[in-house]
Coordinates of C-alpha atoms in Angstrom, one line a residue:
Chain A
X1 CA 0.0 0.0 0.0
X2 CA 1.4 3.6 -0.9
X3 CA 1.7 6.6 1.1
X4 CA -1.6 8.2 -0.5
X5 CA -3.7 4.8 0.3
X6 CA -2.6 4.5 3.7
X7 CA -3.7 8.5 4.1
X8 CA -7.3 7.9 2.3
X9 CA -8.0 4.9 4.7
X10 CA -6.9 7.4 7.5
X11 CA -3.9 4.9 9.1
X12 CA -1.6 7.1 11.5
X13 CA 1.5 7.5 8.9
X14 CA 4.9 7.3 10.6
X15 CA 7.2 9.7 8.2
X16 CA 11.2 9.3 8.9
X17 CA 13.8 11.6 7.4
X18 CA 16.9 9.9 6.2
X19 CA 19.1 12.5 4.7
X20 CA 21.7 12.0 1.6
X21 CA 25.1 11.9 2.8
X22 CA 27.8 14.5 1.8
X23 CA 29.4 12.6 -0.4
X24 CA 29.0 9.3 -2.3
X25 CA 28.8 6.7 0.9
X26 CA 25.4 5.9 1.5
X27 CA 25.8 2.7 3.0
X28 CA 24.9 4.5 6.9
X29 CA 21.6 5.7 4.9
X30 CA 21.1 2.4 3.4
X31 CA 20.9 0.5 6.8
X32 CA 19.5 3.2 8.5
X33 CA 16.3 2.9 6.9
X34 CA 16.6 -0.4 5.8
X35 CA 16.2 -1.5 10.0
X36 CA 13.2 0.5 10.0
X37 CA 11.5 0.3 6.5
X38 CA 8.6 -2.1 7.9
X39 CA 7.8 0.4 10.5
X40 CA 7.9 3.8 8.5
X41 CA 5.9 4.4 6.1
X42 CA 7.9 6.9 3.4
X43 CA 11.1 8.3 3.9
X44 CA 11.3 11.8 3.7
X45 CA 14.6 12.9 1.8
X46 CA 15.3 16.5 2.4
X47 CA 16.8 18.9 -0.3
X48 CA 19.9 20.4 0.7
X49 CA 18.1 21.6 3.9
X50 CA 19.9 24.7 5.2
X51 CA 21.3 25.0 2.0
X52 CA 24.2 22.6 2.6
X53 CA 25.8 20.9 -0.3
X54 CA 24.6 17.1 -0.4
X55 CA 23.9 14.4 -2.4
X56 CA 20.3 15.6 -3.9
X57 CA 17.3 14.6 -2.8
X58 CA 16.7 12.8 -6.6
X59 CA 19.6 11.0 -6.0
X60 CA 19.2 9.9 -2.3
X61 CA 15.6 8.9 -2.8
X62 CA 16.4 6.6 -6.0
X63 CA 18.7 5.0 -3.5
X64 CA 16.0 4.0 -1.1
X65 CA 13.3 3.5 -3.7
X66 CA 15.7 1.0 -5.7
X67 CA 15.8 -1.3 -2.8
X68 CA 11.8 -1.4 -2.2
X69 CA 11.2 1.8 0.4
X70 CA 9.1 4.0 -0.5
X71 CA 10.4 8.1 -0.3
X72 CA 9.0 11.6 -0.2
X73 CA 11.4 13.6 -2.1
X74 CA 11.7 17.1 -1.7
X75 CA 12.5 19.7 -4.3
X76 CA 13.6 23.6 -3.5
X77 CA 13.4 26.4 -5.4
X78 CA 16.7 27.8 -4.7
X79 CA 18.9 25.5 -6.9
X80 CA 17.1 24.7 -10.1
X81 CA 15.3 26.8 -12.4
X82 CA 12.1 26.1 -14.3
X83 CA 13.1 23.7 -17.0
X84 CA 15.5 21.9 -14.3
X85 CA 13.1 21.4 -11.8
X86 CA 10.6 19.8 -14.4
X87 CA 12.9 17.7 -15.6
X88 CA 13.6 16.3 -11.8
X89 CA 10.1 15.9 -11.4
X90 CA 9.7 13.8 -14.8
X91 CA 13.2 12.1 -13.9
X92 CA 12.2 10.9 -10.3
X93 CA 8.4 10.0 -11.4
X94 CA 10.4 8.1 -13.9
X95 CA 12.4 6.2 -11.3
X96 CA 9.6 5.6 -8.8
X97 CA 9.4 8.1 -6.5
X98 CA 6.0 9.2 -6.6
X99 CA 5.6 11.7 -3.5
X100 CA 7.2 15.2 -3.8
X101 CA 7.5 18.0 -1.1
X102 CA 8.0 21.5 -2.4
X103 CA 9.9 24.3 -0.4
X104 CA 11.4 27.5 -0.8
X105 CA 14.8 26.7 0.3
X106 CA 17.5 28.4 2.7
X107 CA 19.1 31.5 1.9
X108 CA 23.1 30.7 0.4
X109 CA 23.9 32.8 3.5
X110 CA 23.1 30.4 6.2
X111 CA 24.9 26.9 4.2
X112 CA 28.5 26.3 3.2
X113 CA 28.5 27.5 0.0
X114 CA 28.0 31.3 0.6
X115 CA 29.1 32.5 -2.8
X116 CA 26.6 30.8 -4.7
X117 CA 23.7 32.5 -6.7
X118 CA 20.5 31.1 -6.0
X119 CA 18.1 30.5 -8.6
X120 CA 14.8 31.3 -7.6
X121 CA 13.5 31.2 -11.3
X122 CA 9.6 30.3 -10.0
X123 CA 8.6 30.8 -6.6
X124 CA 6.8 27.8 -4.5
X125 CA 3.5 28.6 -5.7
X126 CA 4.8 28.7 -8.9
X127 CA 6.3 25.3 -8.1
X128 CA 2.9 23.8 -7.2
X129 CA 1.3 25.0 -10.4
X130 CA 4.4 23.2 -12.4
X131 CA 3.8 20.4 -10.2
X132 CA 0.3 20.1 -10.6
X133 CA 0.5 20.9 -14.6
X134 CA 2.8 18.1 -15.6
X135 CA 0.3 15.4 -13.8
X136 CA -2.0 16.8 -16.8
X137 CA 0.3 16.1 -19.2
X138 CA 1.7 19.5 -19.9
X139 CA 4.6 21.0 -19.3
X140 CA 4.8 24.5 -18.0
X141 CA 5.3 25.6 -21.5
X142 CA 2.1 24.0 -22.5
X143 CA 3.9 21.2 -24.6
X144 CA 2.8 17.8 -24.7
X145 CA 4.2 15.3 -22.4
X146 CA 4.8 11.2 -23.4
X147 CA 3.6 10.5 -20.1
X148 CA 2.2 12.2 -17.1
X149 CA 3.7 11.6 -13.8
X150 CA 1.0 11.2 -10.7
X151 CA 2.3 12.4 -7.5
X152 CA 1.4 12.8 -3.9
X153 CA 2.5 16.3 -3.1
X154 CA 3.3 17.5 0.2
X155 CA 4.2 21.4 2.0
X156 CA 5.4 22.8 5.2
X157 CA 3.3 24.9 7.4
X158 CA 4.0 26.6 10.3
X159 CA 1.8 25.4 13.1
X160 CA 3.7 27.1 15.9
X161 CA 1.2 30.0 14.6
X162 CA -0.6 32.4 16.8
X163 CA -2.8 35.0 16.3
X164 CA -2.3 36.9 13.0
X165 CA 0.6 35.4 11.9
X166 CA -1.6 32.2 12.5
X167 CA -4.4 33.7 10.2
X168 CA -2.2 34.3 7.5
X169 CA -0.2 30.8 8.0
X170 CA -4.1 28.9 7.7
X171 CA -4.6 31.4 4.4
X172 CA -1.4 30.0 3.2
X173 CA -2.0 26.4 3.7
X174 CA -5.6 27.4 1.7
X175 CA -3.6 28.6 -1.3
X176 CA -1.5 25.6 -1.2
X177 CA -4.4 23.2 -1.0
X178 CA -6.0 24.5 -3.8
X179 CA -2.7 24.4 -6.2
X180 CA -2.7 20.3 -5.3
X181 CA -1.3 20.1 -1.9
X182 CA -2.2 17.3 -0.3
X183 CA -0.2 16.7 3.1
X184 CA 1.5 19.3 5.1
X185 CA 4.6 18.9 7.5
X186 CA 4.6 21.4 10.6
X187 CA 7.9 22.2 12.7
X188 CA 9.3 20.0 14.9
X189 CA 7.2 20.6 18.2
X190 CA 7.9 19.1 21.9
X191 CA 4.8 20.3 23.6
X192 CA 1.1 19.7 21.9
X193 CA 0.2 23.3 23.9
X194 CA 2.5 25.2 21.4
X195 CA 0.1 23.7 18.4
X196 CA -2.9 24.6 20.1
X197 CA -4.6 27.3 18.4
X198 CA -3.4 25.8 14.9
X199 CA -5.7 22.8 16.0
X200 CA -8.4 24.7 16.8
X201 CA -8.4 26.4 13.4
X202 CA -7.8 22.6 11.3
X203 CA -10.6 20.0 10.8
X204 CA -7.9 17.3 10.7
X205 CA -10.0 15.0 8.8
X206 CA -10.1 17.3 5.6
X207 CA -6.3 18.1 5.8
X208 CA -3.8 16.1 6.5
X209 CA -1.2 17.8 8.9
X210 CA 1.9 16.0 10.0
X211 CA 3.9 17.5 13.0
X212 CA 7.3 16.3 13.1
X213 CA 8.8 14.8 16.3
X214 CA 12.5 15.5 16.9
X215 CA 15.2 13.8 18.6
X216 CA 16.4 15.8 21.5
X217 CA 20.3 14.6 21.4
X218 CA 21.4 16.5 24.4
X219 CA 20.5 19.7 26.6
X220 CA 22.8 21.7 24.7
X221 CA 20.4 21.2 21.5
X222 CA 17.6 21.5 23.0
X223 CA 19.0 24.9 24.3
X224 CA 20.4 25.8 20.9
X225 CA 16.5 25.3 19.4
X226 CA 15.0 27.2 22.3
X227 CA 17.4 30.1 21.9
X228 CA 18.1 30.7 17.8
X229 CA 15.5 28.5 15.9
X230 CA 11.9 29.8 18.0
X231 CA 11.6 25.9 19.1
X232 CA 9.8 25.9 22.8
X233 CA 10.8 23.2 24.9
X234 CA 9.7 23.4 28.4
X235 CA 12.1 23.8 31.1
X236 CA 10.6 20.5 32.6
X237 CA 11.8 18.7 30.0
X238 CA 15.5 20.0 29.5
X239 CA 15.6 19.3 32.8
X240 CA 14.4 15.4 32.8
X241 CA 16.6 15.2 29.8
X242 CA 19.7 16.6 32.4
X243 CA 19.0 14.5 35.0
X244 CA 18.6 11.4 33.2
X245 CA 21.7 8.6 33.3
X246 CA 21.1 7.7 30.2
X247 CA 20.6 10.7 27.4
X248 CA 19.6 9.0 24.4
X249 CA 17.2 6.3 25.9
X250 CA 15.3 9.5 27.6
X251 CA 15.7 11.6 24.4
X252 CA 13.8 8.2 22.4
X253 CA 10.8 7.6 25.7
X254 CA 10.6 11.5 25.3
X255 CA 10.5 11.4 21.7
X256 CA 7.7 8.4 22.3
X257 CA 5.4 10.5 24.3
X258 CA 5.1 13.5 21.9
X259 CA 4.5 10.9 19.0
X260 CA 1.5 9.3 21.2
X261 CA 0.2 13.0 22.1
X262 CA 0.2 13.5 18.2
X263 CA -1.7 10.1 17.2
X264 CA -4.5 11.0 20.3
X265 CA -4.6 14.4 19.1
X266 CA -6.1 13.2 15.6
X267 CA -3.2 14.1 13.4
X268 CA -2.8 12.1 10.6
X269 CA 0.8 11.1 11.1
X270 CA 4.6 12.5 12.6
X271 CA 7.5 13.1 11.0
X272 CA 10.4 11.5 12.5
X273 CA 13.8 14.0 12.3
X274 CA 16.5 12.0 13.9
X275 CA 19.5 14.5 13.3
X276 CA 21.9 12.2 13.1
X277 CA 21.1 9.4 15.2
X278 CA 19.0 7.6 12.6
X279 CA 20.5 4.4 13.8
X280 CA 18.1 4.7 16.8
X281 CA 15.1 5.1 15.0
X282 CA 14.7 1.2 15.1
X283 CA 14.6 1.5 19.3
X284 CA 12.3 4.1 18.9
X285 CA 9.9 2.7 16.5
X286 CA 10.0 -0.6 18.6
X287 CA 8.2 1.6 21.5
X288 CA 5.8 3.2 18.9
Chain B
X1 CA 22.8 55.2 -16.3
X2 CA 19.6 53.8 -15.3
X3 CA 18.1 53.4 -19.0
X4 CA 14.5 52.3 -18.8
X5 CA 11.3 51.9 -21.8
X6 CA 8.1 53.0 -21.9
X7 CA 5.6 50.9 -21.2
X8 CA 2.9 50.1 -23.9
X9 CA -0.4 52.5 -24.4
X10 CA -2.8 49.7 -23.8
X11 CA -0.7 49.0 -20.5
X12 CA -0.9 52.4 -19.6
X13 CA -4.7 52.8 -20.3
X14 CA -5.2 49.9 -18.6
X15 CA -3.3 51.1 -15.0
X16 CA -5.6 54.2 -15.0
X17 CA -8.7 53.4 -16.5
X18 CA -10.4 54.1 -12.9
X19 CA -8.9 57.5 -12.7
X20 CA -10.8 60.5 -13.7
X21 CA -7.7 62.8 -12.7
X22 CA -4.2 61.9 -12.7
X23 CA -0.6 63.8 -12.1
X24 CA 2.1 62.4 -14.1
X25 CA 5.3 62.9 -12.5
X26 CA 8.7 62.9 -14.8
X27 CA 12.3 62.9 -13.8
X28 CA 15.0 65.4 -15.0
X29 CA 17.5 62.5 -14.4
X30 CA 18.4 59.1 -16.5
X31 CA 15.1 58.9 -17.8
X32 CA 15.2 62.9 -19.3
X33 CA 18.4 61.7 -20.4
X34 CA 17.8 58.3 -22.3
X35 CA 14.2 60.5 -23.4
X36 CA 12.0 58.3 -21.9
X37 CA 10.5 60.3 -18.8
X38 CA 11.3 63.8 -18.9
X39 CA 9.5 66.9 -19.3
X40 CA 8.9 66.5 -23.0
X41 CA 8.0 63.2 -22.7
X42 CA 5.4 64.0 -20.1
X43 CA 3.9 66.4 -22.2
X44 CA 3.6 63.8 -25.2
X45 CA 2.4 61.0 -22.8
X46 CA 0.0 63.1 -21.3
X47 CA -1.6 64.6 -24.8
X48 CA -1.8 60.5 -25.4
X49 CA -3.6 59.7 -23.2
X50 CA -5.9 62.2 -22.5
X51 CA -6.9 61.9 -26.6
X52 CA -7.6 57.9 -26.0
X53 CA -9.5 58.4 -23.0
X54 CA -11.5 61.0 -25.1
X55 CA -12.2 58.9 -27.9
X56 CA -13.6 56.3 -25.1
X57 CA -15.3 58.4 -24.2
X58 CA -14.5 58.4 -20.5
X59 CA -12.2 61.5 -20.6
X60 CA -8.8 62.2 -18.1
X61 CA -7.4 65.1 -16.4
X62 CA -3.9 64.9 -16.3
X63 CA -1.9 67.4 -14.3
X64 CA 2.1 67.1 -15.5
X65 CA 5.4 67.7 -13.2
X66 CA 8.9 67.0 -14.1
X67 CA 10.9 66.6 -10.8
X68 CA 14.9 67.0 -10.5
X69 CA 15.4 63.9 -9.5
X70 CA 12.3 61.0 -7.8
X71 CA 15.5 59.9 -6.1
X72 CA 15.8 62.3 -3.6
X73 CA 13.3 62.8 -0.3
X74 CA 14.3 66.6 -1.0
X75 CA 12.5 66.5 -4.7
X76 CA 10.0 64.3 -3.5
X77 CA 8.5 67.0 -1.4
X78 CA 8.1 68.9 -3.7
X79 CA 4.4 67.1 -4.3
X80 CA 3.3 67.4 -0.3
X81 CA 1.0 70.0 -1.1
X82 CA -0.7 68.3 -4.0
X83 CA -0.3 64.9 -3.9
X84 CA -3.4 63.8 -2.5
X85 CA -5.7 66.0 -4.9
X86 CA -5.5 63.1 -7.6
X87 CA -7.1 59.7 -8.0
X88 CA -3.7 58.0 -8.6
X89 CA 0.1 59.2 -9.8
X90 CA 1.3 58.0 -12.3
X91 CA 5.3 58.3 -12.8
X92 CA 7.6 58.1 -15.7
X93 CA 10.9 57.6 -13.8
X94 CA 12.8 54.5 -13.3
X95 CA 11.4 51.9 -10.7
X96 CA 13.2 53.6 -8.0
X97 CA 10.6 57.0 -8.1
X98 CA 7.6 55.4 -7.9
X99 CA 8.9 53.3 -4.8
X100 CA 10.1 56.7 -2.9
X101 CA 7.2 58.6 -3.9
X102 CA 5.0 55.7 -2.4
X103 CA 6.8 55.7 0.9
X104 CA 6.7 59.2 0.9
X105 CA 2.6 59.5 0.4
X106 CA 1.4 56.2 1.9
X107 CA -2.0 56.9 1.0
X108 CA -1.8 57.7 -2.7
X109 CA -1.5 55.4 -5.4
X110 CA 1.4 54.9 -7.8
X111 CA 1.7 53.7 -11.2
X112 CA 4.8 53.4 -13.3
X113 CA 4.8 54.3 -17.0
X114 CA 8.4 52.9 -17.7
X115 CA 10.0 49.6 -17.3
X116 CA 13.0 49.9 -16.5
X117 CA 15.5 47.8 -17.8
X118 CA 19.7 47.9 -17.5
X119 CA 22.6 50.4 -16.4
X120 CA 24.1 51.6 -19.7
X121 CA 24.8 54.7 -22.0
X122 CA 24.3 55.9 -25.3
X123 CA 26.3 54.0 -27.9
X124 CA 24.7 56.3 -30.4
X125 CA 21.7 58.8 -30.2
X126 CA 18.9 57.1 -30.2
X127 CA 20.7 53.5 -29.3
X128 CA 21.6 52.6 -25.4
X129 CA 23.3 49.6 -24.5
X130 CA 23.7 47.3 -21.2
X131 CA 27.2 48.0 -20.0
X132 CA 26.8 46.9 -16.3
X133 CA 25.0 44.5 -14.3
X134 CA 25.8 45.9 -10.6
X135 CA 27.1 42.5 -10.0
X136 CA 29.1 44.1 -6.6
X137 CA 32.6 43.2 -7.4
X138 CA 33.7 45.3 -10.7
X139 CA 36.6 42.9 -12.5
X140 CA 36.8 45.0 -15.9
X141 CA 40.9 45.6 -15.0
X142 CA 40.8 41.6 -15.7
X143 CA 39.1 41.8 -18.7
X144 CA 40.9 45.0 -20.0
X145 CA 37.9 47.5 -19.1
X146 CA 35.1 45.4 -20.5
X147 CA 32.6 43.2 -18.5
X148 CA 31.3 39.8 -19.5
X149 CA 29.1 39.7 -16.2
X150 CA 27.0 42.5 -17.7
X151 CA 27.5 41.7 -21.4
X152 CA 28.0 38.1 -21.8
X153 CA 24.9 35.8 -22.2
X154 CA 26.3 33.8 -19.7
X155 CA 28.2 36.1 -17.6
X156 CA 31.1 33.8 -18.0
X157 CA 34.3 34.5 -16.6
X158 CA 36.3 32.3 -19.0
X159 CA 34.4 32.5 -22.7
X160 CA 34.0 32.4 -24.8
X161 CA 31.3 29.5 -25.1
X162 CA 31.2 27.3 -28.2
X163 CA 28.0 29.8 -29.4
X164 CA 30.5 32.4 -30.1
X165 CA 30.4 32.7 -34.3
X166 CA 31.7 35.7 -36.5
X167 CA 31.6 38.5 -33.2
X168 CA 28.3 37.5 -32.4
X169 CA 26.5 35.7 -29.3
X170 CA 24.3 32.7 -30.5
X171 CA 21.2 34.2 -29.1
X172 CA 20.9 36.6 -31.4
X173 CA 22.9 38.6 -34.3
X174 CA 22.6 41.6 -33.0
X175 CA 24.2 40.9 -30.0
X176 CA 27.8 40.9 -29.5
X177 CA 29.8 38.7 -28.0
X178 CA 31.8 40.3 -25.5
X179 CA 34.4 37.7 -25.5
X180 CA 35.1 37.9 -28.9
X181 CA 35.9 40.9 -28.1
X182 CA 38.2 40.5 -25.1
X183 CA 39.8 38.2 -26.7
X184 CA 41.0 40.4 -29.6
X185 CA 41.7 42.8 -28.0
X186 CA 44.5 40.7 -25.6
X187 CA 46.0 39.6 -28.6
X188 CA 46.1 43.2 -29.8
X189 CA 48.4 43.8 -27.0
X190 CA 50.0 40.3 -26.5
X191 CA 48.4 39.7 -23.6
X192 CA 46.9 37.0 -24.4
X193 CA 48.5 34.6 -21.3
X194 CA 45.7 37.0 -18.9
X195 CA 43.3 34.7 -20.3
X196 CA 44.6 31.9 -18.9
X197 CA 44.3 32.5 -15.6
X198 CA 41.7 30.7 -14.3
X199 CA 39.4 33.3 -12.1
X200 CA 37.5 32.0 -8.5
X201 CA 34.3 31.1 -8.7
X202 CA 32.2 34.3 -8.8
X203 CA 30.9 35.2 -5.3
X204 CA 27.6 36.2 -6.2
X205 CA 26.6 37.9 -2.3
X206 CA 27.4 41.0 -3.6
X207 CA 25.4 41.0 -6.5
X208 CA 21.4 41.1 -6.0
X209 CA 21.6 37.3 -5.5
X210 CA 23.4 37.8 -1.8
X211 CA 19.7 39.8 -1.6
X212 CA 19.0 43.8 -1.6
X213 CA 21.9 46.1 -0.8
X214 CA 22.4 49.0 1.2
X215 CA 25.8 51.2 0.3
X216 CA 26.5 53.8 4.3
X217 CA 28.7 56.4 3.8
X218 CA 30.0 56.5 7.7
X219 CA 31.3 60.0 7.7
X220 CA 28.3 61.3 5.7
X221 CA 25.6 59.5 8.4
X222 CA 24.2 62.0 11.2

């Protein structure tokens, strides 16, 4: 059963990132997911998030599909301009990845290759509309395709949204539904309280919003998301996490709690973002 | 300078065609100078229009005034006093007018009657051409005072491409290539071996890519 079954017949999806490796070796990817893949349901491969140089989401994803697991891939419009990013969309749906994730991408600034231009030829919305054009056939140009690719297609949104910011944030996620959005991922969140209002505003059962559920590695990151990334973790829990003997085991029963707050709260799946200690994910889905 | 075009007639129409009374606001600065948006121009633009919208049947009153520059907050007042007595303003400067006059007059509306295209100068009168792209980092000494950033296709740094036929940049014959050029003009002086260095990638944050600038003068700053 595919992603977009298992969301019509409304089973809780369980999302894991697995990033691309900088550089060629993706054997830690490969097992990675490989220990998890009966337990996860797609594998979200980001696109050079932060704008850090990687092995592309294309690539990475063809990886994982080519041994049985099915991905999300993710496409930005930072690095590839209109024709490019069409042809990455015919050139995955070609390979078998058949759910997409559009986002704007990083600034240059904030990656390792600060000198770069970035593209920016269409803007996300723009991206949708390619998106959604080429599944009838067309290309943006309005040229005949051999083929048209079908695709899931997913978005971010921020659910951390409060008051206006929240109005605009629900107008958005409107927009994006109507140019063929049909999942959205919200920001890693720790406490159900900071989503609140968002859930008000949501009839989960017509759109499907995936929160994602982030390892907490150590104090330090959980300070370092608090403090520079607008992330609110409760001093309650940086403090369990500090007095626990054993930091990774809390950081997975943490991480086990927040996934069972999202699956009570009616969401229709989490996104799991290991950071790095994707060889845990088995432990954690084992609790799940 | 900034050269910019004037935008179409059915464009134009089509901006005010709400408007019962408009001011149309020139510039005696790039535009006057590449004849595009400065007091004469006004005057021809504003005769234009006000003859369409009377064969419409739906006539216009257009009030004209050519600032020194749309610039400059000091020009920009200028309008205080009647700025708000139109429906809209509509104004012939580059896209750097209309954007102060709009901060300056929050409540009025602003329409540009140019688009504005490229930094360049007159090659001829009547002909201006793109010399420079504002790319942040000015290399011409490298290139012996001419810039393929701004007047290469490609903005390459080490051309030219394999389009490069008789002078001329495949995309079109009227366009030259730059490269051609640059290269001729090195083995004019037997400096041909500058070529051959090969340049660092192009650090493209200084150039709108790295996003919009600001340029302080410290000492000038109260």
């Amino acid at each position: 059963m595919h992603l977009k079954n298992k969301f019509d017949v409304g089973k809780f999806t369980i999302l894991a990132e697995m990033q691309p490796p900088k550089g060629v070796n993706v054997s830690a990817m490969i097992n990675s997911a490989t220990r998890v893949r009966k337990a996860v349901d797609a594998f979200l491969v980001p696109e050079m998030g932060n704008a850090i140089m990687r092995m592309s989401a294309l690539g990475g994803a063809m990886v994982l599909q080519s041994r049985g697991m099915e991905t999300i891939m993710q496409v930005n419009c930072r690095d590839r301009n209109r024709i490019a990013l069409q042809a990455d969309l015919l050139a995955a749906y070609g390979c078998g990845i058949i759910n997409i994730m559009g986002v704007s991408g990083e600034d240059p600034s904030l990656g390792d290759h600060h000198q770069t231009k970035a593209v920016h030829d269409i803007d996300l919305m723009t991206l949708f509309k390619a998106i959604s054009t080429l599944q009838t056939g067309k290309d943006l140009a309005g040229n005949e395709l051999s083929g048209a690719p079908e695709f899931l297609v997913g978005a971010t949104v921020n659910a951390r949204a409060t008051g206006d910011e929240l109005e605009k944030k629900l107008a958005e996620m409107e927009e994006k539904t109507e140019a063929g959005v049909d999942f959205f991922i919200a920001p890693p969140v720790f406490d159900l309280g900071t989503i609140a209002p968002f859930r008000e505003k949501v009839d989960l059962k017509k759109t499907r919003i995936i929160p994602t559920v982030m390892l907490l590695k150590s104090v330090g990151m959980a300070r370092y998301l608090t403090r520079h990334l607008n992330v609110t973790i409760s001093q309650d829990l940086i403090k369990r996490l500090m007095r626990a003997p054993d930091k990774a085991t809390e950081s997975l029963s943490i991480a086990t709690e927040i996934i069972a707050a999202v699956k009570e709260a009616g969401f229709a799946g989490v996104m799991i973002s290991a950071m790095g200690w994707e060889d845990k994910l088995q432990k954690l889905l084992d609790r799940v | 300078m900034i050269i910019a075009d004037r935008k179409s007639l059915e464009e134009i129409l089509d901006m005010i065609k709400d408007f019962k009374k408009i001011l149309l606001v020139g510039c005696k600065g790039c535009v006057t100078v590449c004849n595009v948006g400065g007091a004469k121009e006004v005057g021809v633009l504003a005769a234009t229009l006000k003859i369409a919208r009377k064969k419409e049947g739906n006539p216009i009153e257009i009030d004209e005034k050519t600032l020194e520059r749309q610039c400059d907050p000091e020009y920009v007042e200028q309008i205080r006093d009647i700025f708000d007595q139109y429906d809209a303003i509509l104004s012939m400067a580059c896209g750097v007018g209309p954007q102060f006059l709009s901060e300056a007059y929050p409540s009025q509306k602003f329409f540009p009657a140019v688009d504005t295209k490229f930094f360049g100068g007159a090659v001829q009168h009547g002909i201006w051409e793109e010399r420079c792209a504002g790319c942040g980092t000015c290399v011409i000494h490298h290139y012996d005072g001419l810039c393929p950033i701004a007047r290469c296709s490609k903005s390459l740094q080490h051309g030219p491409c394999g389009g490069s036929a008789d002078g001329k940049c495949e995309i079109a014959k009227d366009v030259e290539c730059i490269w051609d050029t640059i290269v001729k003009k090195k083995m004019e002086q037997g400096r041909l071996e500058d070529l051959r260095i090969i340049r660092a990638p192009k650090d493209w944050q200084t150039a709108r890519d790295g996003g919009p600038r600001k340029s302080i003068r410290e000492e000038l700053v109260q």
